[in-house]
Short mmCIF file of C-alpha atoms in Angstrom, two decimals:
data_model
loop_
_atom_site.label_atom_id
_atom_site.label_comp_id
_atom_site.label_asym_id
_atom_site.label_seq_id
_atom_site.Cartn_x
_atom_site.Cartn_y
_atom_site.Cartn_z
CA GLU A 1 -3.00 -14.51 0.71
CA THR A 2 -6.43 -14.52 1.93
CA THR A 3 -9.73 -13.33 0.53
CA VAL A 4 -12.24 -11.28 2.54
CA GLY A 5 -15.81 -11.32 1.71
CA ARG A 6 -18.96 -13.26 2.27
CA LYS A 7 -20.05 -16.67 1.33
CA ASP A 8 -21.48 -17.45 -2.13
CA PRO A 9 -24.73 -19.30 -1.74
CA VAL A 10 -24.69 -20.58 -5.45
CA THR A 11 -21.33 -22.22 -5.24
CA GLY A 12 -20.94 -22.69 -1.63
CA ILE A 13 -17.56 -21.12 -1.55
CA TYR A 14 -16.50 -19.34 1.55
CA PRO A 15 -13.72 -16.68 1.63
CA GLY A 16 -10.71 -17.01 3.90
CA ILE A 17 -12.22 -14.32 6.22
CA ASP A 18 -16.12 -14.70 6.00
CA LEU A 19 -17.80 -11.43 7.05
CA THR A 20 -21.31 -13.03 6.36
CA PRO A 21 -22.17 -13.34 10.25
CA VAL A 22 -21.33 -9.65 11.01
CA ASP A 23 -22.75 -7.98 7.87
CA SER A 24 -26.55 -8.10 7.97
CA GLN A 25 -26.57 -5.35 5.50
CA ARG A 26 -24.67 -7.56 2.77
CA SER A 27 -22.42 -4.53 2.23
CA THR A 28 -19.39 -6.74 1.51
CA SER A 29 -18.94 -8.50 -1.89
CA ARG A 30 -18.27 -12.22 -2.15
CA ARG A 31 -14.69 -11.55 -2.97
CA HIS A 32 -14.32 -8.10 -1.60
CA ALA A 33 -10.68 -7.78 -0.99
CA LYS A 34 -7.37 -9.56 -0.45
CA ILE A 35 -4.96 -9.42 2.33
CA TYR A 36 -1.53 -10.59 1.64
CA ARG A 37 2.17 -10.48 2.87
CA GLN A 38 4.91 -9.59 0.56
CA GLY A 39 8.50 -8.93 1.67
CA GLY A 40 7.61 -8.81 5.34
CA ARG A 41 4.80 -6.26 4.88
CA PHE A 42 1.12 -6.71 4.73
CA TYR A 43 -1.28 -5.24 2.04
CA ALA A 44 -4.92 -4.96 1.35
CA ALA A 45 -6.21 -4.76 -2.22
CA GLU A 46 -9.90 -4.20 -3.17
CA GLY A 47 -11.35 -6.71 -5.61
CA ILE A 48 -12.76 -5.91 -9.10
CA GLY A 49 -16.44 -5.11 -8.92
CA THR A 50 -16.66 -4.29 -5.28
CA MET A 51 -19.56 -1.83 -4.81
CA ASN A 52 -19.13 -0.45 -1.17
CA GLY A 53 -15.49 0.13 -1.06
CA THR A 54 -12.45 -1.00 0.96
CA PHE A 55 -10.83 1.68 3.31
CA VAL A 56 -7.60 1.78 5.16
CA ASN A 57 -7.83 4.36 7.93
CA SER A 58 -10.73 6.10 6.18
CA ASN A 59 -8.74 6.32 2.87
CA ARG A 60 -10.75 4.44 0.10
CA LEU A 61 -8.51 2.05 -2.01
CA GLU A 62 -8.57 2.07 -5.71
CA THR A 63 -9.46 -1.20 -7.29
CA GLY A 64 -6.50 -3.44 -7.69
CA VAL A 65 -4.02 -0.80 -6.06
CA PRO A 66 -2.72 -2.36 -2.83
CA ALA A 67 -2.18 -0.35 0.30
CA GLU A 68 0.32 -1.31 3.03
CA ILE A 69 -1.40 -2.09 6.39
CA THR A 70 0.11 -2.23 9.71
CA ASP A 71 -0.73 -3.30 13.29
CA GLY A 72 -3.72 -1.09 14.50
CA ASP A 73 -4.83 0.17 11.15
CA GLU A 74 -8.63 0.12 10.73
CA VAL A 75 -9.65 -1.72 7.58
CA ARG A 76 -13.28 -1.38 6.48
CA PHE A 77 -14.93 -3.67 4.03
CA GLY A 78 -18.34 -2.04 3.07
CA VAL A 79 -19.79 -1.20 6.59
CA VAL A 80 -17.71 -3.71 8.48
CA ALA A 81 -14.67 -2.19 10.22
CA LEU A 82 -11.97 -4.39 11.58
CA THR A 83 -8.66 -3.64 13.39
CA PHE A 84 -5.65 -5.20 11.67
CA HIS A 85 -3.06 -7.23 13.70
CA SER A 86 -0.39 -9.12 12.16
CA SER A 87 -0.07 -11.85 14.86
#
């Protein structure tokens, strides 16, 4: 499991995937989402209090409701769009 977000300047905590360098608009929350593997499949889940949304292939995730992600899926955290690859 890894957290996606931006660094927290108060605590100095960095997420596993730090989007700070590519998110000049600060559209991602400090703990924006989690990506994890379960039973050989990968999932994305939006964190509580995320303001600008988490999207998989343009579909907004509900907070706390995981969505399966597969190779080639576009996963967007705020305005930052990434392509998911499992390896």
